[in-house]
């Protein structure tokens, strides 16, 4: 692995207006992501940064002016970690995410944080002060060997343990089963493992595009050659049969274990004590069309 290049960069603001349907502002305290996930959709960001290094080998540490009027974000949805993990190992040294939380503390902003880390436990007491805060952990396998093949983040066990601590502390938690690798990700096993420690379970299929499509297909050919015809059918021929089959199977499974199963639905406001809802986000194009339609219809 090439040596990691870390440098500070000054930015005018840490909060960016977002067109994502889940938030009004996206917040990324770093540029780049040192987890180096082989399937990372955010790697497209590299072309906007001037970096020529391989994705996962550089990290820009954002330095921004202090947020002068944090109360202007009261009631606003802020999504921390849309194209980086705000709790990368380097956060332990640079503390930019913690600095952001301290500047926003008491503002009334609504936070959603996405991570693959348990370093977030350090900031539990701060996060608890935000109204209706939500934290999600990405978990797409219980097989630590496969995890190591795919990303450099902390173990699945550490992620699930952090989720349990936050849930017990009264913070809304999400188990984000993403990306689901056909024939590899045991979705039912992950749901059984996580369901008592989260409020939502989101499902997202592996959506291959860009440079990493070839990387993943080469990995499948080498490590899981029996699955290569399935992957070619899905990712070269555009067939949706596997996802339709999995959708039906999971609907029956969740009904069997007493969980609600919905498609492309925002169920984040359910009572904390209610059983988790399983939300299917398999069909990306349909979600995008729905989001655009919803944006146009908003007053």
mmCIF file of C-alpha atoms in Angstrom:
data_model
loop_
_atom_site.group_PDB
_atom_site.id
_atom_site.type_symbol
_atom_site.label_atom_id
_atom_site.label_comp_id
_atom_site.label_asym_id
_atom_site.label_seq_id
_atom_site.Cartn_x
_atom_site.Cartn_y
_atom_site.Cartn_z
ATOM 1 C CA UNK A 1 0.000 0.000 0.000
ATOM 2 C CA UNK A 2 1.428 3.445 -0.904
ATOM 3 C CA UNK A 3 2.301 5.813 1.920
ATOM 4 C CA UNK A 4 -0.664 7.841 3.175
ATOM 5 C CA UNK A 5 -0.507 11.531 2.258
ATOM 6 C CA UNK A 6 -2.200 13.776 4.850
ATOM 7 C CA UNK A 7 -2.367 17.556 4.561
ATOM 8 C CA UNK A 8 -4.491 20.400 5.986
ATOM 9 C CA UNK A 9 -6.704 22.384 3.604
ATOM 10 C CA UNK A 10 -8.525 25.604 4.412
ATOM 11 C CA UNK A 11 -12.175 25.799 3.356
ATOM 12 C CA UNK A 12 -14.657 28.672 3.516
ATOM 13 C CA UNK A 13 -17.358 26.594 5.205
ATOM 14 C CA UNK A 14 -17.743 23.079 6.523
ATOM 15 C CA UNK A 15 -21.475 22.912 5.724
ATOM 16 C CA UNK A 16 -22.665 22.502 2.139
ATOM 17 C CA UNK A 17 -26.221 22.820 0.884
ATOM 18 C CA UNK A 18 -27.378 19.373 -0.167
ATOM 19 C CA UNK A 19 -29.779 18.037 -2.760
ATOM 20 C CA UNK A 20 -29.900 14.665 -1.049
ATOM 21 C CA UNK A 21 -33.462 13.736 -0.025
ATOM 22 C CA UNK A 22 -32.323 12.874 3.532
ATOM 23 C CA UNK A 23 -30.781 16.204 4.538
ATOM 24 C CA UNK A 24 -30.518 19.932 3.979
ATOM 25 C CA UNK A 25 -26.761 20.139 4.536
ATOM 26 C CA UNK A 26 -23.980 17.634 3.953
ATOM 27 C CA UNK A 27 -20.906 17.827 6.139
ATOM 28 C CA UNK A 28 -17.561 16.148 5.473
ATOM 29 C CA UNK A 29 -14.689 17.088 7.812
ATOM 30 C CA UNK A 30 -12.197 15.333 5.519
ATOM 31 C CA UNK A 31 -11.547 14.930 1.783
ATOM 32 C CA UNK A 32 -10.761 11.350 0.881
ATOM 33 C CA UNK A 33 -11.235 8.249 2.997
ATOM 34 C CA UNK A 34 -8.484 6.023 4.346
ATOM 35 C CA UNK A 35 -10.711 2.945 4.661
ATOM 36 C CA UNK A 36 -9.997 2.386 0.958
ATOM 37 C CA UNK A 37 -13.169 0.359 0.367
ATOM 38 C CA UNK A 38 -12.939 -1.470 -2.963
ATOM 39 C CA UNK A 39 -16.587 -0.702 -3.735
ATOM 40 C CA UNK A 40 -16.581 2.957 -2.638
ATOM 41 C CA UNK A 41 -19.019 5.107 -4.624
ATOM 42 C CA UNK A 42 -17.400 8.237 -3.134
ATOM 43 C CA UNK A 43 -14.164 7.598 -5.021
ATOM 44 C CA UNK A 44 -15.649 9.735 -7.815
ATOM 45 C CA UNK A 45 -14.862 12.713 -5.563
ATOM 46 C CA UNK A 46 -11.179 12.374 -6.446
ATOM 47 C CA UNK A 47 -11.651 14.140 -9.768
ATOM 48 C CA UNK A 48 -12.851 17.272 -7.944
ATOM 49 C CA UNK A 49 -9.887 17.419 -5.549
ATOM 50 C CA UNK A 50 -6.858 17.628 -7.817
ATOM 51 C CA UNK A 51 -5.501 14.395 -6.333
ATOM 52 C CA UNK A 52 -3.893 11.896 -8.673
ATOM 53 C CA UNK A 53 -3.108 9.398 -5.910
ATOM 54 C CA UNK A 54 -4.990 6.145 -5.562
ATOM 55 C CA UNK A 55 -8.262 6.432 -3.609
ATOM 56 C CA UNK A 56 -7.615 5.594 0.019
ATOM 57 C CA UNK A 57 -4.017 6.878 0.006
ATOM 58 C CA UNK A 58 -4.668 10.589 0.584
ATOM 59 C CA UNK A 59 -6.557 12.589 3.177
ATOM 60 C CA UNK A 60 -7.176 16.334 3.283
ATOM 61 C CA UNK A 61 -7.938 17.613 6.774
ATOM 62 C CA UNK A 62 -10.410 20.481 6.506
ATOM 63 C CA UNK A 63 -9.789 23.667 8.471
ATOM 64 C CA UNK A 64 -12.770 26.021 8.488
ATOM 65 C CA UNK A 65 -13.679 29.323 10.156
ATOM 66 C CA UNK A 66 -15.584 28.886 13.399
ATOM 67 C CA UNK A 67 -19.332 28.602 12.840
ATOM 68 C CA UNK A 68 -20.421 32.053 14.052
ATOM 69 C CA UNK A 69 -24.187 31.538 14.214
ATOM 70 C CA UNK A 70 -24.861 27.843 14.797
ATOM 71 C CA UNK A 71 -28.473 28.511 15.820
ATOM 72 C CA UNK A 72 -29.301 29.207 12.157
ATOM 73 C CA UNK A 73 -29.175 25.413 11.722
ATOM 74 C CA UNK A 74 -31.817 24.725 14.373
ATOM 75 C CA UNK A 75 -34.219 22.116 13.044
ATOM 76 C CA UNK A 76 -32.120 21.560 9.919
ATOM 77 C CA UNK A 77 -31.021 18.068 8.893
ATOM 78 C CA UNK A 78 -27.224 17.763 8.732
ATOM 79 C CA UNK A 79 -25.717 14.589 7.286
ATOM 80 C CA UNK A 80 -22.150 14.057 8.504
ATOM 81 C CA UNK A 81 -20.209 11.619 6.352
ATOM 82 C CA UNK A 82 -21.780 11.592 2.891
ATOM 83 C CA UNK A 83 -18.468 11.107 1.043
ATOM 84 C CA UNK A 84 -16.017 10.284 3.818
ATOM 85 C CA UNK A 85 -16.092 8.573 7.200
ATOM 86 C CA UNK A 86 -16.043 11.294 9.875
ATOM 87 C CA UNK A 87 -14.456 8.802 12.298
ATOM 88 C CA UNK A 88 -11.453 7.648 10.322
ATOM 89 C CA UNK A 89 -8.451 6.596 12.431
ATOM 90 C CA UNK A 90 -6.923 10.010 11.684
ATOM 91 C CA UNK A 91 -9.809 11.684 13.529
ATOM 92 C CA UNK A 92 -8.138 10.530 16.739
ATOM 93 C CA UNK A 93 -5.223 12.841 15.871
ATOM 94 C CA UNK A 94 -6.908 15.768 14.119
ATOM 95 C CA UNK A 95 -10.287 15.848 15.882
ATOM 96 C CA UNK A 96 -12.115 17.738 13.144
ATOM 97 C CA UNK A 97 -15.405 15.901 13.639
ATOM 98 C CA UNK A 98 -15.267 16.527 17.373
ATOM 99 C CA UNK A 99 -14.523 20.203 16.713
ATOM 100 C CA UNK A 100 -17.556 20.370 14.430
ATOM 101 C CA UNK A 101 -19.797 18.815 17.089
ATOM 102 C CA UNK A 102 -18.523 21.232 19.719
ATOM 103 C CA UNK A 103 -19.222 24.219 17.443
ATOM 104 C CA UNK A 104 -22.757 22.985 16.761
ATOM 105 C CA UNK A 105 -23.565 21.893 20.309
ATOM 106 C CA UNK A 106 -26.733 23.557 21.552
ATOM 107 C CA UNK A 107 -27.672 24.769 18.069
ATOM 108 C CA UNK A 108 -30.749 22.538 17.754
ATOM 109 C CA UNK A 109 -29.433 21.023 14.512
ATOM 110 C CA UNK A 110 -30.552 17.487 13.704
ATOM 111 C CA UNK A 111 -27.620 15.201 13.015
ATOM 112 C CA UNK A 112 -27.313 12.024 10.988
ATOM 113 C CA UNK A 113 -23.855 10.459 11.132
ATOM 114 C CA UNK A 114 -22.640 7.597 8.939
ATOM 115 C CA UNK A 115 -19.571 5.603 9.931
ATOM 116 C CA UNK A 116 -17.779 2.263 9.877
ATOM 117 C CA UNK A 117 -15.964 3.048 13.125
ATOM 118 C CA UNK A 118 -16.286 2.676 16.868
ATOM 119 C CA UNK A 119 -14.193 5.812 17.496
ATOM 120 C CA UNK A 120 -17.572 7.573 17.559
ATOM 121 C CA UNK A 121 -17.997 6.193 21.095
ATOM 122 C CA UNK A 122 -15.637 8.980 22.184
ATOM 123 C CA UNK A 123 -18.302 11.546 21.254
ATOM 124 C CA UNK A 124 -21.398 9.775 22.562
ATOM 125 C CA UNK A 125 -21.992 12.354 25.311
ATOM 126 C CA UNK A 126 -21.912 15.225 22.805
ATOM 127 C CA UNK A 127 -24.046 13.473 20.203
ATOM 128 C CA UNK A 128 -26.699 12.727 22.835
ATOM 129 C CA UNK A 129 -27.241 16.459 23.309
ATOM 130 C CA UNK A 130 -28.533 16.909 19.746
ATOM 131 C CA UNK A 131 -32.284 16.482 19.190
ATOM 132 C CA UNK A 132 -33.225 13.230 17.504
ATOM 133 C CA UNK A 133 -29.609 12.400 16.567
ATOM 134 C CA UNK A 134 -29.149 9.330 14.365
ATOM 135 C CA UNK A 135 -26.058 7.211 13.765
ATOM 136 C CA UNK A 136 -25.661 4.491 11.143
ATOM 137 C CA UNK A 137 -23.014 1.804 10.799
ATOM 138 C CA UNK A 138 -22.307 0.046 7.503
ATOM 139 C CA UNK A 139 -22.312 -3.735 7.917
ATOM 140 C CA UNK A 140 -22.438 -5.895 4.799
ATOM 141 C CA UNK A 141 -21.027 -9.139 6.159
ATOM 142 C CA UNK A 142 -20.391 -11.059 9.373
ATOM 143 C CA UNK A 143 -17.346 -12.684 7.768
ATOM 144 C CA UNK A 144 -14.284 -10.775 8.976
ATOM 145 C CA UNK A 145 -12.092 -12.258 6.217
ATOM 146 C CA UNK A 146 -14.397 -10.879 3.519
ATOM 147 C CA UNK A 147 -14.516 -7.557 5.382
ATOM 148 C CA UNK A 148 -10.724 -7.359 5.276
ATOM 149 C CA UNK A 149 -10.765 -8.051 1.545
ATOM 150 C CA UNK A 150 -13.170 -5.147 1.019
ATOM 151 C CA UNK A 151 -12.207 -2.380 3.472
ATOM 152 C CA UNK A 152 -9.647 -1.236 6.011
ATOM 153 C CA UNK A 153 -12.135 -0.112 8.657
ATOM 154 C CA UNK A 154 -12.542 -1.660 12.103
ATOM 155 C CA UNK A 155 -13.983 -5.137 12.515
ATOM 156 C CA UNK A 156 -17.664 -5.913 12.147
ATOM 157 C CA UNK A 157 -17.741 -6.951 15.801
ATOM 158 C CA UNK A 158 -16.509 -3.518 16.894
ATOM 159 C CA UNK A 159 -19.115 -1.784 14.719
ATOM 160 C CA UNK A 160 -21.952 -3.859 16.140
ATOM 161 C CA UNK A 161 -20.713 -3.330 19.700
ATOM 162 C CA UNK A 162 -20.667 0.457 19.171
ATOM 163 C CA UNK A 163 -24.195 0.314 17.726
ATOM 164 C CA UNK A 164 -25.397 -1.505 20.837
ATOM 165 C CA UNK A 165 -23.847 1.094 23.160
ATOM 166 C CA UNK A 166 -25.480 3.987 21.286
ATOM 167 C CA UNK A 167 -28.850 2.234 21.176
ATOM 168 C CA UNK A 168 -28.759 1.551 24.911
ATOM 169 C CA UNK A 169 -27.901 5.222 25.444
ATOM 170 C CA UNK A 170 -31.109 6.249 23.688
ATOM 171 C CA UNK A 171 -29.600 7.399 20.375
ATOM 172 C CA UNK A 172 -31.414 6.312 17.215
ATOM 173 C CA UNK A 173 -29.274 3.785 15.384
ATOM 174 C CA UNK A 174 -29.330 2.310 11.900
ATOM 175 C CA UNK A 175 -27.736 -0.869 10.629
ATOM 176 C CA UNK A 176 -26.939 -0.071 7.002
ATOM 177 C CA UNK A 177 -26.551 -3.407 5.218
ATOM 178 C CA UNK A 178 -24.646 -2.025 2.274
ATOM 179 C CA UNK A 179 -23.530 -2.898 -0.244
ATOM 180 C CA UNK A 180 -25.162 -6.300 -0.467
ATOM 181 C CA UNK A 181 -22.905 -8.595 -2.507
ATOM 182 C CA UNK A 182 -25.010 -11.146 -4.431
ATOM 183 C CA UNK A 183 -24.376 -14.649 -3.180
ATOM 184 C CA UNK A 184 -21.993 -13.429 -0.459
ATOM 185 C CA UNK A 185 -23.823 -11.107 1.946
ATOM 186 C CA UNK A 186 -26.024 -13.090 4.332
ATOM 187 C CA UNK A 187 -28.665 -10.412 4.872
ATOM 188 C CA UNK A 188 -30.866 -12.534 7.112
ATOM 189 C CA UNK A 189 -27.973 -13.309 9.466
ATOM 190 C CA UNK A 190 -27.080 -9.627 9.779
ATOM 191 C CA UNK A 191 -30.706 -8.674 10.471
ATOM 192 C CA UNK A 192 -30.954 -11.309 13.204
ATOM 193 C CA UNK A 193 -27.729 -10.066 14.757
ATOM 194 C CA UNK A 194 -28.550 -6.346 14.669
ATOM 195 C CA UNK A 195 -32.311 -6.131 15.137
ATOM 196 C CA UNK A 196 -32.254 -5.706 18.924
ATOM 197 C CA UNK A 197 -29.740 -2.855 18.769
ATOM 198 C CA UNK A 198 -31.115 -0.560 16.088
ATOM 199 C CA UNK A 199 -34.199 1.421 15.078
ATOM 200 C CA UNK A 200 -33.785 1.029 11.348
ATOM 201 C CA UNK A 201 -32.243 -1.517 9.018
ATOM 202 C CA UNK A 202 -31.485 -0.174 5.564
ATOM 203 C CA UNK A 203 -30.750 -2.470 2.646
ATOM 204 C CA UNK A 204 -28.770 -1.314 -0.401
ATOM 205 C CA UNK A 205 -27.595 -3.426 -3.301
ATOM 206 C CA UNK A 206 -24.083 -3.426 -4.701
ATOM 207 C CA UNK A 207 -24.279 -0.862 -7.501
ATOM 208 C CA UNK A 208 -21.185 -1.199 -9.678
ATOM 209 C CA UNK A 209 -20.134 1.782 -11.721
ATOM 210 C CA UNK A 210 -16.987 3.718 -12.517
ATOM 211 C CA UNK A 211 -13.488 2.369 -12.075
ATOM 212 C CA UNK A 212 -14.299 -0.022 -9.274
ATOM 213 C CA UNK A 213 -16.617 -2.186 -11.393
ATOM 214 C CA UNK A 214 -13.636 -3.933 -12.961
ATOM 215 C CA UNK A 215 -11.962 -4.271 -9.549
ATOM 216 C CA UNK A 216 -14.960 -6.025 -7.999
ATOM 217 C CA UNK A 217 -15.575 -8.308 -10.991
ATOM 218 C CA UNK A 218 -11.896 -9.313 -10.952
ATOM 219 C CA UNK A 219 -12.189 -10.081 -7.233
ATOM 220 C CA UNK A 220 -15.260 -12.251 -7.823
ATOM 221 C CA UNK A 221 -13.506 -14.099 -10.649
ATOM 222 C CA UNK A 222 -10.523 -14.833 -8.400
ATOM 223 C CA UNK A 223 -12.160 -15.523 -5.016
ATOM 224 C CA UNK A 224 -15.723 -16.627 -5.933
ATOM 225 C CA UNK A 225 -15.563 -17.925 -9.514
ATOM 226 C CA UNK A 226 -18.821 -19.859 -9.089
ATOM 227 C CA UNK A 227 -20.609 -16.506 -8.721
ATOM 228 C CA UNK A 228 -19.111 -14.889 -11.820
ATOM 229 C CA UNK A 229 -22.024 -15.825 -14.141
ATOM 230 C CA UNK A 230 -24.467 -14.229 -11.668
ATOM 231 C CA UNK A 231 -22.401 -11.034 -11.473
ATOM 232 C CA UNK A 232 -22.109 -10.853 -15.243
ATOM 233 C CA UNK A 233 -25.870 -11.237 -15.543
ATOM 234 C CA UNK A 234 -26.485 -8.421 -13.070
ATOM 235 C CA UNK A 235 -23.689 -5.997 -13.913
ATOM 236 C CA UNK A 236 -23.018 -6.610 -17.600
ATOM 237 C CA UNK A 237 -26.508 -7.503 -18.802
ATOM 238 C CA UNK A 238 -28.478 -5.281 -16.389
ATOM 239 C CA UNK A 239 -30.806 -8.048 -15.159
ATOM 240 C CA UNK A 240 -32.755 -7.326 -11.949
ATOM 241 C CA UNK A 241 -34.001 -10.854 -11.284
ATOM 242 C CA UNK A 242 -31.627 -11.485 -8.357
ATOM 243 C CA UNK A 243 -32.752 -8.328 -6.532
ATOM 244 C CA UNK A 244 -36.414 -9.086 -7.146
ATOM 245 C CA UNK A 245 -35.903 -12.582 -5.745
ATOM 246 C CA UNK A 246 -34.024 -11.255 -2.706
ATOM 247 C CA UNK A 247 -36.682 -8.591 -2.180
ATOM 248 C CA UNK A 248 -39.413 -11.242 -2.027
ATOM 249 C CA UNK A 249 -37.331 -13.510 0.203
ATOM 250 C CA UNK A 250 -36.562 -10.742 2.696
ATOM 251 C CA UNK A 251 -40.176 -9.630 2.788
ATOM 252 C CA UNK A 252 -41.172 -13.148 3.855
ATOM 253 C CA UNK A 253 -38.266 -13.415 6.304
ATOM 254 C CA UNK A 254 -38.980 -10.128 8.077
ATOM 255 C CA UNK A 255 -42.668 -10.995 8.362
ATOM 256 C CA UNK A 256 -41.655 -14.295 9.947
ATOM 257 C CA UNK A 257 -39.556 -12.571 12.635
ATOM 258 C CA UNK A 258 -42.069 -9.758 13.245
ATOM 259 C CA UNK A 259 -40.451 -6.794 11.496
ATOM 260 C CA UNK A 260 -42.070 -4.347 9.082
ATOM 261 C CA UNK A 261 -40.592 -4.342 5.583
ATOM 262 C CA UNK A 262 -41.015 -1.326 3.330
ATOM 263 C CA UNK A 263 -39.572 -0.071 0.044
ATOM 264 C CA UNK A 264 -37.989 3.357 -0.464
ATOM 265 C CA UNK A 265 -39.730 4.725 2.608
ATOM 266 C CA UNK A 266 -38.555 7.208 5.232
ATOM 267 C CA UNK A 267 -39.461 5.582 8.564
ATOM 268 C CA UNK A 268 -37.018 7.497 10.749
ATOM 269 C CA UNK A 269 -39.654 9.022 13.011
ATOM 270 C CA UNK A 270 -41.057 5.858 14.551
ATOM 271 C CA UNK A 271 -41.159 5.624 18.365
ATOM 272 C CA UNK A 272 -37.762 4.660 19.757
ATOM 273 C CA UNK A 273 -39.168 1.603 21.496
ATOM 274 C CA UNK A 274 -40.796 0.183 18.343
ATOM 275 C CA UNK A 275 -39.199 -2.802 16.571
ATOM 276 C CA UNK A 276 -36.870 -1.738 13.749
ATOM 277 C CA UNK A 277 -38.216 -1.215 10.253
ATOM 278 C CA UNK A 278 -36.388 -2.855 7.358
ATOM 279 C CA UNK A 279 -36.186 -0.452 4.400
ATOM 280 C CA UNK A 280 -35.321 -1.671 0.896
ATOM 281 C CA UNK A 281 -33.243 0.735 -1.207
ATOM 282 C CA UNK A 282 -32.455 -1.683 -4.042
ATOM 283 C CA UNK A 283 -33.767 0.332 -6.941
ATOM 284 C CA UNK A 284 -31.549 3.410 -7.218
ATOM 285 C CA UNK A 285 -33.081 4.933 -10.328
ATOM 286 C CA UNK A 286 -36.573 4.753 -8.871
ATOM 287 C CA UNK A 287 -35.350 6.419 -5.668
ATOM 288 C CA UNK A 288 -33.722 9.242 -7.650
ATOM 289 C CA UNK A 289 -36.881 9.838 -9.677
ATOM 290 C CA UNK A 290 -38.972 9.836 -6.502
ATOM 291 C CA UNK A 291 -36.584 12.276 -4.808
ATOM 292 C CA UNK A 292 -36.653 14.650 -7.772
ATOM 293 C CA UNK A 293 -40.440 14.511 -7.892
ATOM 294 C CA UNK A 294 -40.640 15.160 -4.144
ATOM 295 C CA UNK A 295 -38.264 18.117 -4.426
ATOM 296 C CA UNK A 296 -40.406 19.700 -7.133
ATOM 297 C CA UNK A 297 -43.589 19.301 -5.102
ATOM 298 C CA UNK A 298 -42.194 20.887 -1.940
ATOM 299 C CA UNK A 299 -43.544 24.377 -1.179
#
